[in-house]
PDB file of C-alpha atoms in Angstrom:
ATOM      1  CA  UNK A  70       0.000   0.000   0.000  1.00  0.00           C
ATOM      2  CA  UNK A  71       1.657   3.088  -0.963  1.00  0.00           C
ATOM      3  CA  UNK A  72       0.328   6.322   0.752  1.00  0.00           C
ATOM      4  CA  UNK A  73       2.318   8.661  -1.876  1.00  0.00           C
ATOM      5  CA  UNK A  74       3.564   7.768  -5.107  1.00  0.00           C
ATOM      6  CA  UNK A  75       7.803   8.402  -4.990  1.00  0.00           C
ATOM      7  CA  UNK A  76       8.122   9.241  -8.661  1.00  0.00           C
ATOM      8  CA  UNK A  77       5.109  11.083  -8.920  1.00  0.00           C
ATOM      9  CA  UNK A  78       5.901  13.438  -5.741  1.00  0.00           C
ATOM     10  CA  UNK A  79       9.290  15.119  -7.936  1.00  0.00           C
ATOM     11  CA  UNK A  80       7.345  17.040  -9.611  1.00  0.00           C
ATOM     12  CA  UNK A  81       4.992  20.192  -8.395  1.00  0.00           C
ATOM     13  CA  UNK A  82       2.071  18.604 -10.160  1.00  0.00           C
ATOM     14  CA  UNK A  83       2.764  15.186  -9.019  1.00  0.00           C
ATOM     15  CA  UNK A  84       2.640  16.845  -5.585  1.00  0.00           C
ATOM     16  CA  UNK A  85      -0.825  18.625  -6.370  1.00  0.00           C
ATOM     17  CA  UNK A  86      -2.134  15.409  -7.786  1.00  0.00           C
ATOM     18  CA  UNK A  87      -1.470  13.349  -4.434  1.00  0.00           C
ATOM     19  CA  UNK A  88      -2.612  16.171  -1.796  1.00  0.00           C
ATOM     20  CA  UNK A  89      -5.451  16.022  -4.304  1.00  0.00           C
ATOM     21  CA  UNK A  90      -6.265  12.229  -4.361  1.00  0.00           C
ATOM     22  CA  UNK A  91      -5.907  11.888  -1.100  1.00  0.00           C
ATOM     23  CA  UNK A  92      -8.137  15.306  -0.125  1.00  0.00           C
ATOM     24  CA  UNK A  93     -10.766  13.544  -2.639  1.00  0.00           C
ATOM     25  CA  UNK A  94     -10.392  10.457  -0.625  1.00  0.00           C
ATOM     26  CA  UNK A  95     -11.414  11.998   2.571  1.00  0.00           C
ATOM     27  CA  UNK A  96     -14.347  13.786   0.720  1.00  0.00           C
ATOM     28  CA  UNK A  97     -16.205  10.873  -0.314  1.00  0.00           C
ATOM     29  CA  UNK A  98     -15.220   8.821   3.307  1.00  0.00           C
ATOM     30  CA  UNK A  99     -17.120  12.184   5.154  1.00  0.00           C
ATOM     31  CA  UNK A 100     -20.173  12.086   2.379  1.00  0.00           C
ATOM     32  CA  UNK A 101     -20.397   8.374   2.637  1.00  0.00           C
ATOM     33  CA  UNK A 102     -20.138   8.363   6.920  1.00  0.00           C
ATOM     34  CA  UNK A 103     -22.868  11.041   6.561  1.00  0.00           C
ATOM     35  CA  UNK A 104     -25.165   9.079   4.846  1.00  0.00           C
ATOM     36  CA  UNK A 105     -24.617   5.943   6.395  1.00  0.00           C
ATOM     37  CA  UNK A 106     -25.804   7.777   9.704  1.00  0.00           C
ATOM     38  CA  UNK A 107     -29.188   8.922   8.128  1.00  0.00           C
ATOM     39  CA  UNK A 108     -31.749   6.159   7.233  1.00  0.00           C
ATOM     40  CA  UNK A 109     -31.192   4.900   3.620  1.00  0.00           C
ATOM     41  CA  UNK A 110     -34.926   6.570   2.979  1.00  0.00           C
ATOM     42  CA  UNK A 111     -33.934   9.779   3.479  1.00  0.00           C
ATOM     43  CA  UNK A 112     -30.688   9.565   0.817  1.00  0.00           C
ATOM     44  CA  UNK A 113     -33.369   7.375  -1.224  1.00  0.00           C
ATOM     45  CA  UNK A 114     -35.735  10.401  -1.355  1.00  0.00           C
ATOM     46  CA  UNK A 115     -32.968  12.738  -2.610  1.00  0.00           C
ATOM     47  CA  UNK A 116     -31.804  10.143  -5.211  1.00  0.00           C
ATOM     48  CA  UNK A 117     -35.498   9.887  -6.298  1.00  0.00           C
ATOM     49  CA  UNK A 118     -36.232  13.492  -6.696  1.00  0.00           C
ATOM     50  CA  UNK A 119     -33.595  13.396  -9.524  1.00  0.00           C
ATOM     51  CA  UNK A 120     -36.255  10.788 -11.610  1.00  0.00           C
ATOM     52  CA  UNK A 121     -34.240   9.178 -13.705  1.00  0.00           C
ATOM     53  CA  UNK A 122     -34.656   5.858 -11.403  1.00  0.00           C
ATOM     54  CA  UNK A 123     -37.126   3.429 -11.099  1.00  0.00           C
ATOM     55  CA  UNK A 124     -38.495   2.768  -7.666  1.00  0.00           C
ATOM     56  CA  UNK A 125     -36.690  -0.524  -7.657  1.00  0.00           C
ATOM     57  CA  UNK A 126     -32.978   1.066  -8.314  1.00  0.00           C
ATOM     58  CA  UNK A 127     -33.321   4.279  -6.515  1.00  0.00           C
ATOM     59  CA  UNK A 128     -33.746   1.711  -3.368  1.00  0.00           C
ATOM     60  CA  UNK A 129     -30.631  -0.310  -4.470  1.00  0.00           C
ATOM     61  CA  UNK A 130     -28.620   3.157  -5.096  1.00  0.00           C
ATOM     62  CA  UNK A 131     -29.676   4.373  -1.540  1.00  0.00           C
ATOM     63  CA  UNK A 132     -28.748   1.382  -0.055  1.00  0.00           C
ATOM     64  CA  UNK A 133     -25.170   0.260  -2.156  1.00  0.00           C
ATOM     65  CA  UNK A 134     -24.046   4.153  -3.375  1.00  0.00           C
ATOM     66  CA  UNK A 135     -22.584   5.188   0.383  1.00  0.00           C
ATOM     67  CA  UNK A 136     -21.141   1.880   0.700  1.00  0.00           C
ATOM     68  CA  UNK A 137     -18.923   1.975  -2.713  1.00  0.00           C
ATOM     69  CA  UNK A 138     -18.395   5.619  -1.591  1.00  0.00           C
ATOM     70  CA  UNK A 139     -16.306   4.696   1.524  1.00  0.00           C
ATOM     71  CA  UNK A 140     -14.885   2.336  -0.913  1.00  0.00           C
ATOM     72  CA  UNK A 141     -13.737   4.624  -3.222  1.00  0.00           C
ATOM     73  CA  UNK A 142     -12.584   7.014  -0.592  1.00  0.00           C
ATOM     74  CA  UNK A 143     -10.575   4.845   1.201  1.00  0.00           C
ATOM     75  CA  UNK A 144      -9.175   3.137  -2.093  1.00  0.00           C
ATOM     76  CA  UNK A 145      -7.899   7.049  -2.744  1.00  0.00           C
ATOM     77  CA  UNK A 146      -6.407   8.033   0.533  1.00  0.00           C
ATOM     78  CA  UNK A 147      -4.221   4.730   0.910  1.00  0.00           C
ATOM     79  CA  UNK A 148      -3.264   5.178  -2.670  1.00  0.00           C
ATOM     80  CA  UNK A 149      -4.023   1.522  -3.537  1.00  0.00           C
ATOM     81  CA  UNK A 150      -5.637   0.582  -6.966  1.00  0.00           C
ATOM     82  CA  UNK A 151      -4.709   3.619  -7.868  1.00  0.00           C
ATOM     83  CA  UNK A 152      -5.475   3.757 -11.920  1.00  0.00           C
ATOM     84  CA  UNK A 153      -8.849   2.394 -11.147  1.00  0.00           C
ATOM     85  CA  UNK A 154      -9.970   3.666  -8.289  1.00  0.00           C
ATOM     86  CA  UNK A 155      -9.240   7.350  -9.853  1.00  0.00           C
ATOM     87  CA  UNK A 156     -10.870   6.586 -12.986  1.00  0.00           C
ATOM     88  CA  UNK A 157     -13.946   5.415 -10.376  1.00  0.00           C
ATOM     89  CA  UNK A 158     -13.592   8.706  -8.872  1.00  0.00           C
ATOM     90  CA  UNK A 159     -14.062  10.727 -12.137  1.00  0.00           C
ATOM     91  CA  UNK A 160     -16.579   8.694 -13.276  1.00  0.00           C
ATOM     92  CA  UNK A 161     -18.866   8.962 -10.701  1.00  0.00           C
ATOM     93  CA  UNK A 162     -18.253  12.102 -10.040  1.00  0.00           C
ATOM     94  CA  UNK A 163     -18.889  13.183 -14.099  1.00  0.00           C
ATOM     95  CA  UNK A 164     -22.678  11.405 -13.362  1.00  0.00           C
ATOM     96  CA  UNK A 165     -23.650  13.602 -10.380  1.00  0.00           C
ATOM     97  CA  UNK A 166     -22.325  16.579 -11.837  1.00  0.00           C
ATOM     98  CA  UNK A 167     -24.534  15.669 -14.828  1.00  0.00           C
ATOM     99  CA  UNK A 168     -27.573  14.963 -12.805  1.00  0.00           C
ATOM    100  CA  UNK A 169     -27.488  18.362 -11.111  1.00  0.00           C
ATOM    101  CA  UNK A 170     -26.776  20.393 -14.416  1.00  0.00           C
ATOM    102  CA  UNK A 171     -29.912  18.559 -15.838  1.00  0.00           C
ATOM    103  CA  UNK A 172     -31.855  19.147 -12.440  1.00  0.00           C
ATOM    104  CA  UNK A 173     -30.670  22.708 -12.762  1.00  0.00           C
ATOM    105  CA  UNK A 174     -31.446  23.100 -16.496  1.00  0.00           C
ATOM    106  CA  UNK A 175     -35.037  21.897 -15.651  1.00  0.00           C
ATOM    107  CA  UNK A 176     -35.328  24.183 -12.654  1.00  0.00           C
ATOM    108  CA  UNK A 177     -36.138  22.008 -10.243  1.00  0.00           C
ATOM    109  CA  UNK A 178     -35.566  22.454  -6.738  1.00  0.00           C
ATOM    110  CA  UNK A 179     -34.691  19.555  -5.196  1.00  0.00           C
ATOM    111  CA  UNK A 180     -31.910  18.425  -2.353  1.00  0.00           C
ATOM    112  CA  UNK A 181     -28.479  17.365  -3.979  1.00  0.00           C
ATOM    113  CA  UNK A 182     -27.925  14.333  -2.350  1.00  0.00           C
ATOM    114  CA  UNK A 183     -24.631  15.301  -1.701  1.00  0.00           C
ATOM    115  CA  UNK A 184     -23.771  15.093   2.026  1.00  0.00           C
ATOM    116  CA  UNK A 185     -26.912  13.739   2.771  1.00  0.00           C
ATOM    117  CA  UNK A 186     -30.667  15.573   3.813  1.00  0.00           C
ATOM    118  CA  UNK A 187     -31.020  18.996   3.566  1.00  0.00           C
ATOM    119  CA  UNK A 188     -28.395  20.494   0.971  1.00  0.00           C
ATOM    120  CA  UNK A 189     -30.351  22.179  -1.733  1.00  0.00           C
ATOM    121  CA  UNK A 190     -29.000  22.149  -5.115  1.00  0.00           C
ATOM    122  CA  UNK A 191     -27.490  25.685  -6.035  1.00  0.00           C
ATOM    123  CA  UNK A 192     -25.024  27.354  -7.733  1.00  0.00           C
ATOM    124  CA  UNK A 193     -22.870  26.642  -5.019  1.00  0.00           C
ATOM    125  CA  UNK A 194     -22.862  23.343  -5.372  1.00  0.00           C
ATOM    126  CA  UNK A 195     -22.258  23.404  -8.653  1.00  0.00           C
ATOM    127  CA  UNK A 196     -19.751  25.366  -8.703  1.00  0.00           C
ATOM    128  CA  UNK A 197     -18.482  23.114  -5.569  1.00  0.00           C
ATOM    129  CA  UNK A 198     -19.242  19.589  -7.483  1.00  0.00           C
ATOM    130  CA  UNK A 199     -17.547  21.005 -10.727  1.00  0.00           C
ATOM    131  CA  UNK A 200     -13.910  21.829  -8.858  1.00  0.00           C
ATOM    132  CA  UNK A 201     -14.574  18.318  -7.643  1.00  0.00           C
ATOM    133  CA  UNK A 202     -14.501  17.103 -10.926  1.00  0.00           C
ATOM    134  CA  UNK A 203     -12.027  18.923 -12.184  1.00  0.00           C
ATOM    135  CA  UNK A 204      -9.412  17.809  -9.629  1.00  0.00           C
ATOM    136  CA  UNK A 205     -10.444  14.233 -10.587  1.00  0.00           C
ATOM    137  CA  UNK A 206      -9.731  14.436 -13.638  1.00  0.00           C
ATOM    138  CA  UNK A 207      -6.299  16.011 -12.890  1.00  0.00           C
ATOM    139  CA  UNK A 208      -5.591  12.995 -10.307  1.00  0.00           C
ATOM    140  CA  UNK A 209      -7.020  10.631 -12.799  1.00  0.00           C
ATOM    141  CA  UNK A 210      -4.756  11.857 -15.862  1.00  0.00           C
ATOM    142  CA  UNK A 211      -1.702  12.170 -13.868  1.00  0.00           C
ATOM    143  CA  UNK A 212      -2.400   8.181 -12.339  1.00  0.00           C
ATOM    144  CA  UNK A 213      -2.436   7.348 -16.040  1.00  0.00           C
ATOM    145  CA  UNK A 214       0.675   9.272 -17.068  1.00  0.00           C
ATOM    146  CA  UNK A 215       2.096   7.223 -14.224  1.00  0.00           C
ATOM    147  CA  UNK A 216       1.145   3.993 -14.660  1.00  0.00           C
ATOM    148  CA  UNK A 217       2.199   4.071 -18.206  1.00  0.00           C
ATOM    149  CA  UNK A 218       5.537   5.659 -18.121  1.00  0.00           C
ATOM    150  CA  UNK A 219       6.844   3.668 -15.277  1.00  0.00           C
ATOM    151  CA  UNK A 220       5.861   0.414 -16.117  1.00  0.00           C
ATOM    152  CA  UNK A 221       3.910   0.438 -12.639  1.00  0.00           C
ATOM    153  CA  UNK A 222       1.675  -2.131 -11.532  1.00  0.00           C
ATOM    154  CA  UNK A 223      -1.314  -0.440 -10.598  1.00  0.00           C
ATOM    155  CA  UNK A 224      -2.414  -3.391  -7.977  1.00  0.00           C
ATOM    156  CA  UNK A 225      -1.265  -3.094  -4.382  1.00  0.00           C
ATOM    157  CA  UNK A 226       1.775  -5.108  -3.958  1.00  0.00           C
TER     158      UNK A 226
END
């Protein structure tokens, strides 16, 4: 398990892409322990103001979403898995940013979801889900540019 990648950390944005990965990390550990304190209904409702679920999935999301979530997070702050557990990261983080756009586009007013009950969707978190994404996408590219020019195995060893 490697905490911080040696040949990444020479370079300033090798530095920036680890405090980044591992500040991600922590991010989706807090949203996850957040929801996991609330009754699944309540992140369940959220998911299902969205509507783009069936009854049957938004139940399944509620129930499985926090879980992969402190998954992911703690995948990211040990640094283990790293090319896929980034590309995870961006990924999911590229479909809730396009869910709120689209909830946003359609005006509707509706709790993000994000940290569990009672966060409207706004600007804010827009703006907030967007540098998010952004910094995944960063950590994700430089995990590639990593993986590939050092002939690193991406599994823990």
């Amino acid at each position: 398990m490697t905490f911080l990648n040696k040949s990444l950390n020479k370079t300033p944005a090798g530095v920036l892409a680890s405090v980044l990965r591992v500040a991600l990390g922590v991010i989706f550990v807090y949203a996850a322990w957040l929801k996991l304190h609330e009754p699944w209904a309540l992140f369940a409702m959220a998911i299902d103001s969205y509507q783009v679920l069936p009854a049957w999935a938004v139940e399944v999301v509620a129930r499985a979403l926090p879980w992969f979530e402190l998954l992911l997070g703690t995948l990211l702050i040990a640094g283990v898995w790293r090319k896929p557990a980034t590309i995870a990261a961006s990924l999911l983080l590229a479909l809730f940013f396009g869910l709120m756009v689209r909830a946003m586009a359609k005006g509707m007013q509706i709790d993000c979801g994000c940290f569990g009950p009672g966060e409207r969707l706004s600007w804010t978190t827009l703006l907030r889900d967007g540098a998010l994404l952004a910094s995944s996408v960063f950590v994700t590219t430089m995990a590639l540019r990593s993986a590939r020019g050092t002939g690193q195995v991406t599994c823990p060893t």
